[in-house]
Structures are given as structure tokens and as C-alpha cells.
XYZ file of C-alpha atoms in Angstrom:
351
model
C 0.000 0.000 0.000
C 1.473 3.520 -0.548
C 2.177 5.613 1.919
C 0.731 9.289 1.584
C 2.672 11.912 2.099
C 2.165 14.354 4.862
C 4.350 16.920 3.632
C 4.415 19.279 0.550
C 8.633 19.392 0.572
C 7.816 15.268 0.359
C 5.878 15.886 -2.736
C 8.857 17.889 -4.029
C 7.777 21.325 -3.237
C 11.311 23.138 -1.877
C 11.504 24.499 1.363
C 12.176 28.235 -0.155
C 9.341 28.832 -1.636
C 7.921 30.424 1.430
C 9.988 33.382 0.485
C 7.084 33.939 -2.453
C 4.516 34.547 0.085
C 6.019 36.583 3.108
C 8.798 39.165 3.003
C 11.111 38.108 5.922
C 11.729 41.488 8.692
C 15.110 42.521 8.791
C 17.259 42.595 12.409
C 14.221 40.276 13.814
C 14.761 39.452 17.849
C 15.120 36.001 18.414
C 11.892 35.141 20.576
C 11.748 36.009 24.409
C 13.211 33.077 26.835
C 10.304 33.456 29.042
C 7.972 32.310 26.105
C 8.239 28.222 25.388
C 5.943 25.739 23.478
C 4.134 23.506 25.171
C 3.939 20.122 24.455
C 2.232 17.165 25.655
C 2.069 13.120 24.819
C -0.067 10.692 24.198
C 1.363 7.216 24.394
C -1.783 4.906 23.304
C -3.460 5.296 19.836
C -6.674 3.153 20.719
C -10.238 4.500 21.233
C -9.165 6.174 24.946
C -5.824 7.755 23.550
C -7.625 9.352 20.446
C -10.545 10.773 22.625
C -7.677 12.152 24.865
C -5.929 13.772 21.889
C -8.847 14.676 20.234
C -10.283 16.987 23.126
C -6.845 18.097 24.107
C -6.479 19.567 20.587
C -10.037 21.271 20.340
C -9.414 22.893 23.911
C -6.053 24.200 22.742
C -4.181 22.787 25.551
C -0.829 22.408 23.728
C 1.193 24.076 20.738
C 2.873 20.488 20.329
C 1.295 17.108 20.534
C 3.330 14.109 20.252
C 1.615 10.358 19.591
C 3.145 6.976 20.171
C 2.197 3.794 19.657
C 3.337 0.150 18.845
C 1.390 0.053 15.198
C 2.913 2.208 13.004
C 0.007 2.058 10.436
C -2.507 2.754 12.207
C -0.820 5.481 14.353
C 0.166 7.026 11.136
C -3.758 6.852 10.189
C -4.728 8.781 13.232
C -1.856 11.273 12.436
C -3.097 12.267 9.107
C -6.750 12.273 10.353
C -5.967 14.654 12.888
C -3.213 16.903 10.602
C -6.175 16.975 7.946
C -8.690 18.962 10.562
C -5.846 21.376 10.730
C -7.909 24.215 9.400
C -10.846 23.686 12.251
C -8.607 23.830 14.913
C -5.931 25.979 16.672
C -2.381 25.856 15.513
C -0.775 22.394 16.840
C 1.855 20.384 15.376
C 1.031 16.769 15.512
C 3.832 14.483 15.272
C 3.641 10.312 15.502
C 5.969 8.010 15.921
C 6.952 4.279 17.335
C 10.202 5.755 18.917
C 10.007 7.537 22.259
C 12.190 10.205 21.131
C 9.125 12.576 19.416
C 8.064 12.380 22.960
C 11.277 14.366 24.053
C 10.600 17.401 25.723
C 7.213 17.006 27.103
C 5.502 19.199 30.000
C 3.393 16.329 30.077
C 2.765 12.328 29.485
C -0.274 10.881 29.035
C -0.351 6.730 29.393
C -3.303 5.274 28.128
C -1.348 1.759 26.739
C -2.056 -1.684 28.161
C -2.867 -5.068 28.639
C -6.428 -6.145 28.451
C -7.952 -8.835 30.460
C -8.237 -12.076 29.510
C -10.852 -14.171 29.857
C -9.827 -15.968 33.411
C -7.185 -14.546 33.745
C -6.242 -13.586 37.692
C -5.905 -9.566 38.875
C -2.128 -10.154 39.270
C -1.613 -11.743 35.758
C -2.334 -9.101 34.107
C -0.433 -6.974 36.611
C 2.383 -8.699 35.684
C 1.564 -8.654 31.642
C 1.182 -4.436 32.529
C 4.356 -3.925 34.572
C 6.167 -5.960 31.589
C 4.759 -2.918 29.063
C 5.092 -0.091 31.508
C 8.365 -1.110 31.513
C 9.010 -0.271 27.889
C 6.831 3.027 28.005
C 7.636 4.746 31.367
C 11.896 4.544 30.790
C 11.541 5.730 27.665
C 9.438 8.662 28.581
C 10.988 9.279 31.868
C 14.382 9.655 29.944
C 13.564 12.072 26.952
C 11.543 13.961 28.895
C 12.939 14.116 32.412
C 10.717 17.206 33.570
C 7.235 15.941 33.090
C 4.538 15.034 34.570
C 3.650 11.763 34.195
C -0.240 10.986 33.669
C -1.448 7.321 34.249
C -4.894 6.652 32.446
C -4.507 3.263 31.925
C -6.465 0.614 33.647
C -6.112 -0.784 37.224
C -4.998 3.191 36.903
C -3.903 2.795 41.005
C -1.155 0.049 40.513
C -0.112 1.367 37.113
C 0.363 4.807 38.559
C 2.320 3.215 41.270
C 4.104 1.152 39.012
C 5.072 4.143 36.915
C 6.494 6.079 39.837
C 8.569 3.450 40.868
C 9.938 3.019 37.226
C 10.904 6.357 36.451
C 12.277 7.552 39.320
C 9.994 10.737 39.839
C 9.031 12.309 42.824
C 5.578 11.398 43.891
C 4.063 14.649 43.058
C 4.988 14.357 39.357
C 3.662 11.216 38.880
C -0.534 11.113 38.880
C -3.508 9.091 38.078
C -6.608 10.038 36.514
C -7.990 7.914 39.790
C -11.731 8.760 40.425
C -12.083 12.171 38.301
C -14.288 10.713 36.042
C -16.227 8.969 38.839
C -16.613 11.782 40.259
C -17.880 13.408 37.736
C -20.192 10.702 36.853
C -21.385 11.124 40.432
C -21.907 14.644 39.948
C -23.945 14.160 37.102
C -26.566 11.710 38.404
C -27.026 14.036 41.455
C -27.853 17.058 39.363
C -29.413 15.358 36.525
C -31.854 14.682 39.698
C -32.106 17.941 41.269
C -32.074 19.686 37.920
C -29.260 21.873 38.260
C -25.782 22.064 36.460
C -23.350 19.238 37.395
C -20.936 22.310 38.008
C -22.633 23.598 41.119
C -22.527 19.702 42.860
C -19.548 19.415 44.902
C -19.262 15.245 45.302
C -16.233 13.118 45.522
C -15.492 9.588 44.737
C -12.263 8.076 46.645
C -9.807 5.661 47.730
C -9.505 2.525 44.819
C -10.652 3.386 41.367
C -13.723 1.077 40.411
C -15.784 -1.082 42.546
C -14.776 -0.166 46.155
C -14.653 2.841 45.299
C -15.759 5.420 48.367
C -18.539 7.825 47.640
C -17.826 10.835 50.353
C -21.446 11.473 51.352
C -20.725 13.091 54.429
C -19.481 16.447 52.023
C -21.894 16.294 49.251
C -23.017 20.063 48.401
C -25.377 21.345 45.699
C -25.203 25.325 45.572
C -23.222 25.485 48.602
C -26.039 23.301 50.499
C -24.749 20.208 52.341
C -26.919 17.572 50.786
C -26.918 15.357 54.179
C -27.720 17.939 57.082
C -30.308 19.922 54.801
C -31.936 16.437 54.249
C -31.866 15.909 58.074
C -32.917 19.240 58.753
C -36.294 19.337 56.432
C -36.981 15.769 58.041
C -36.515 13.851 54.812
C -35.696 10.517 55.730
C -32.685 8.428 54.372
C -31.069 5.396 54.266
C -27.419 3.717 54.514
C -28.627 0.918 51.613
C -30.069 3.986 49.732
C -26.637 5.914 49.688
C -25.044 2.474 48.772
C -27.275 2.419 45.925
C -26.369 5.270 44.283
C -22.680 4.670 44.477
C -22.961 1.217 42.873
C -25.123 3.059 40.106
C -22.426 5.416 39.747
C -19.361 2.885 39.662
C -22.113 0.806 37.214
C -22.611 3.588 34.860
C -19.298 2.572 33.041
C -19.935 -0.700 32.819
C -23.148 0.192 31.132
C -21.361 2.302 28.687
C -19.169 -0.937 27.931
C -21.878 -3.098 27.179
C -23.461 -0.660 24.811
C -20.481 0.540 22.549
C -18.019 -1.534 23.318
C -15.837 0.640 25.689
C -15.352 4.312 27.131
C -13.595 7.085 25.511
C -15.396 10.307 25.178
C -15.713 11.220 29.070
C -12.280 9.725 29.709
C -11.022 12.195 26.760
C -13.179 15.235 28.898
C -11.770 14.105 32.090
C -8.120 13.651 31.057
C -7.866 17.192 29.264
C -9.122 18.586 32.301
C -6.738 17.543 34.397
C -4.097 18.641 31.555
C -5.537 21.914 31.614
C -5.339 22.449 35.919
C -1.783 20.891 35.706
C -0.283 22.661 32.760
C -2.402 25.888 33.265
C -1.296 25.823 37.098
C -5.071 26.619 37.755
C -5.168 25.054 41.502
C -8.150 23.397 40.940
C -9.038 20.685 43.450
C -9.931 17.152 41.327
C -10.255 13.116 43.055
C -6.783 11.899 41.197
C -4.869 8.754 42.148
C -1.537 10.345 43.868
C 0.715 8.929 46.611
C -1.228 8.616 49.054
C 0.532 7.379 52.376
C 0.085 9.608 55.578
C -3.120 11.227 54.631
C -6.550 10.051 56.123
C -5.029 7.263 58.619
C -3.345 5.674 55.647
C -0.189 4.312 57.569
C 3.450 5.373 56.363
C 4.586 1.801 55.545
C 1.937 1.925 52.579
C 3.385 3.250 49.823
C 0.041 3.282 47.778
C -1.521 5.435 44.902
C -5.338 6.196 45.083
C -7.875 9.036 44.892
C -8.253 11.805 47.042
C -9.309 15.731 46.185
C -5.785 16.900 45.103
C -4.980 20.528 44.375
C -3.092 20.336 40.963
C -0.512 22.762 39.388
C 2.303 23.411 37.058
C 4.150 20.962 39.886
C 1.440 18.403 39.951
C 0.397 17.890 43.138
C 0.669 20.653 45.368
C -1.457 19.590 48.419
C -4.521 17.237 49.361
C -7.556 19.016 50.685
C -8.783 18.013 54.135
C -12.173 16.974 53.430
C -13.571 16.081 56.621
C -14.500 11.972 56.553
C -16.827 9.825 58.761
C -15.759 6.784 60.528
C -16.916 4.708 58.027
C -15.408 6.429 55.115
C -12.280 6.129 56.828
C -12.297 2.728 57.236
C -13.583 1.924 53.613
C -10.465 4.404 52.537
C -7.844 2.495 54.559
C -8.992 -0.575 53.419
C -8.778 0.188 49.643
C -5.105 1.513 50.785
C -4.483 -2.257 52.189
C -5.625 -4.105 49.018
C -3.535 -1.883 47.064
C -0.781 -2.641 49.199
C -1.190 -6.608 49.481
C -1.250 -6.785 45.696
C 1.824 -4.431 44.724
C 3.740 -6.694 47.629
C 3.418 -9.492 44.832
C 4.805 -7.260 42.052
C 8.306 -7.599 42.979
C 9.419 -3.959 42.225
């Protein structure tokens, strides 16, 4: 099959011919040192990747974006497709490659690469299969691009991000999870779909271990500034436990839902991810539920050197601080004990 070209000087067209349409400014400045290009990657072509760079470009979050990926057809395809909207978006150069060296220079990594389950296959199997590709992606990056932040999207996103930190070498602030963001967010939504108001006014966090034990943080719930649980109590509107449990299985459900109807998720990943690009790179100081290194905070002991979700101020640094959102007993004890699973099962990796 041919290969297209992406270029007009690969079609032959020189390189000078530029001088026919612009007159160049004599004695120009070189530019200012305090302006620089940023540039982020994307290592992971598939549906979740693509959604990722996708939104990233229409939000005009970078003035470079990098791809990698293990097919070099296919991530060529994407390449072009994107290249060939050029005219509908903001200026970004899109580069593609199989070699980890077009990542070189990133402010920031994306990871959305991985092993898949397979059918019967244990937790720690595939673990293993992961920590055998992360091992291959995270050097790689790590080394060309020794000042970035490292962003794990890839699922179980807790171990991974874990996995990554202790490959590359960061400091645990550089090194983050997407975690319970979109969770969250998925929270937020059925709560204000419900109350009819914008999800952007519902304060509600998901915790601890992304995906089924999961900790939905009741106890701070706000809509408008309103604690849900205290202005229930105080109009005498009467609530459950089981109810509360309900929703938070309906939330963590939600995705699985979205698997069995297309196939997988990519679109709200691709929101959620460029968010979190955006607060980091942006150095907004937004507070967002991201999987981040975790031990000492909430009773999580210091010989548990886990990653999981709690409200995280992020910056140009990563993460600058974790909020103290006050807990109940029983969240608490749910939080520690995602922090002990997490721990059991990394004991196993042998890293």
C-alpha cells in the first residue's frame, strides 16, 4: 500500500518557496526566553488515547502534541486524520511516531497503553503482563523527557500509577492518576441530573480505589453550597445507609453500562483527562479526586506506599497539596482498606 505523504517538501515542493509569500523582517529578535511551546504526549493510539488527543487539541491545551504507539500504520492513520482537521482547529503540530524520542521534551505524558484482560485470567496476571509494558513506556518517557509530569490513564490506573512512579524515578508529586475524576464526575452528574441543576454547582467526591470499592464521600456532598446530608436531616426527609449504597454502585455501574453498549469508554475519559491537563499545565489550583501517593493522609499508615484518589490541588508541579475533606468513621475505614488491598497486591509485584 502507498504511503501518503504528509508533507508538501515530500511531494517535491522546496523548502524556499515560502519566500514567495512573506517578506522576511530585517534585524528580527530572536523570541523572548520566558515564552516556550508547550507540548504534551499521548502514548496509546486506541479509542481512549484518540478521545484524549482529540479533546486536548479542540481545547487548545498544547502548541505540540506528540503520539506513540506500537502500530505504526494505524498510528500514522490517526496522524493524518488529525493533521487533515488542521484548518478547524488551533495551531498544533502533531507528530507520531513508534520511537520515544518525538516524545522528548514534554511538559506532560499521558499513558493510556495496556494489557487487556483475559478471559480468566487472575488480577495479578495481568499486573504482571502491565508492569512488563510499563516497563518499555515509562523509561523511555521518563528519559527524553525528564521534567514531566507523568499521567497514568490506563487501567487498574492505582497500581499502574504506582508502578510508573517506581519506574521512572519521579518524585511522587509528578507522577498522577486520573484515579476517580471521572467517577466523580459521573457522580456529579446523576445528582444534578436529579435535582435539575448544572453538574458544576454539585460538589461530590469519589475516593480511595478506582472502580468497585470505590468510596462515595457522602458526608461532604453540596449542591449550591447546600450540604446535601444535614439539609436532608434538617427538612426531616428521611434516608437510608442501603439507599446511599445504591447510588454509588449506580455510579461505579454507569461505566460498565457504557461498555456493554459501545463496546468501551472514551469520550468522558477524553473530557476528564484534558481537564486535568488543563489544571496541571495551566497551574489553575483546581481541586480534582486523582490517584496520587497517598501514604500519611486520612489514617493511611506510612509503611503503605500506595496510589489512590483523594481531592488533590493540581498545578504546574502536579500535586501541590490534598484538601482536608472532613470523613466519617466509616469512610475512613472503607479508605484504609482500599489503601491495604492496594498494598497486598503491589507486595506481589516484585518492584
Amino acid at each position: 500500500m502507498k504511503k501518503a505523504s504528509s508533507s508538501l517538501s515530500e511531494l517535491g515542493l522546496g523548502e524556499d518557496i515560502s519566500r514567495a509569500f512573506f517578506r522576511p523582517i530585517q534585524q528580527v529578535a530572536p523570541p523572548s526566553p520566558s515564552k516556550r511551546r508547550t507540548k504534551i504526549s499521548v502514548v496509546g493510539a486506541g479509542n481512549v488515547g484518540m478521545a484524549i488527543a482529540q479533546t486536548i487539541l479542540t481545547q487548545d491545551l498544547a502548541d505540540v502534541l506528540a503520539l506513540v504507539d506500537a502500530k505504526p500504520d494505524m498510528l500514522r492513520g490517526e496522524m493524518l486524520d488529525l493533521q487533515h482537521a488542521a484548518a478547524f482547529l488551533p495551531r498544533t503540530k502533531i507528530l507520531a511516531s513508534t520511537d520515544y524520542a518525538v516524545t522528548a521534551g514534554s511538559d506532560l505524558c499521558i499513558i493510556t497503553a495496556g494489557a487487556r484482560q483475559i478471559a480468566g485470567e487472575s488480577r495479578l496476571a495481568l499486573l504482571q503482563r502491565n508492569l512488563a509494558i510499563f516497563r518499555d513506556i515509562v523509561v523511555p518517557l521518563a528519559r527524553n523527557s525528564p521534567d514531566a509530569l507523568l499521567l497514568v490513564v490506563s487501567n487498574p490506573v492505582d497500581v499502574l500509577t504506582y508502578i510508573t512512579w517506581k519506574l521512572s524515578g519521579f518524585p511522587p508529586n509528578r507522577v498522577i492518576g486520573s484515579g476517580t475524576n471521572l467517577d466523580s464526575s459521573r457522580f456529579r452528574f446523576l445528582l444534578a441530573d436529579h435535582l435539575e441543576v448544572n453538574a458544576q454547582d454539585v460538589q461530590a467526591y469519589m475516593v480511595g480505589e478506582h472502580g468497585d470499592s470505590s468510596v462515595a464521600l457522602w458526608s461532604s456532598i453540596s449542591v449550591g453550597g447546600v450540604p446535601v446530608l444535614s439539609s436532608l436531616d434538617k427538612h426531616q426527609i428521611a434516608y437510608e445507609e442501603e439507599v446511599l449504597e445504591r447510588i454509588r454502585k449506580a455510579v461505579v455501574e454507569s461505566a460498565y453500562e457504557v461498555i456493554r453498549l459501545k463496546g468501551y469508554t472514551s469520550w468522558a475519559i477524553g473530557y476528564s483527562v484534558s481537564n486535568l491537563a488543563r489544571s496541571l499545565l495551566r497551574d489553575q489550583h483546581r481541586i480534582h479526586p486523582v490517584s496520587l501517593f497517598a501514604k500519611g493522609f486520612y489514617g493511611i499508615p506510612d509503611d503503605r506506599e500506595v496510589f489512590l484518589s483523594l481531592p488533590a490541588r493540581l498545578g504546574r508541579g502536579g500535586v501541590l497539596s490534598v484538601a482536608n475533606v472532613h470523613l466519617t468513621e466509616e469512610e475512613s475505614i472503607r479508605l484504609r482498606r482500599s489503601a491495604d488491598t492496594l498494598w497486598e497486591m503491589q507486595q506481589q509485584l516484585g518492584i
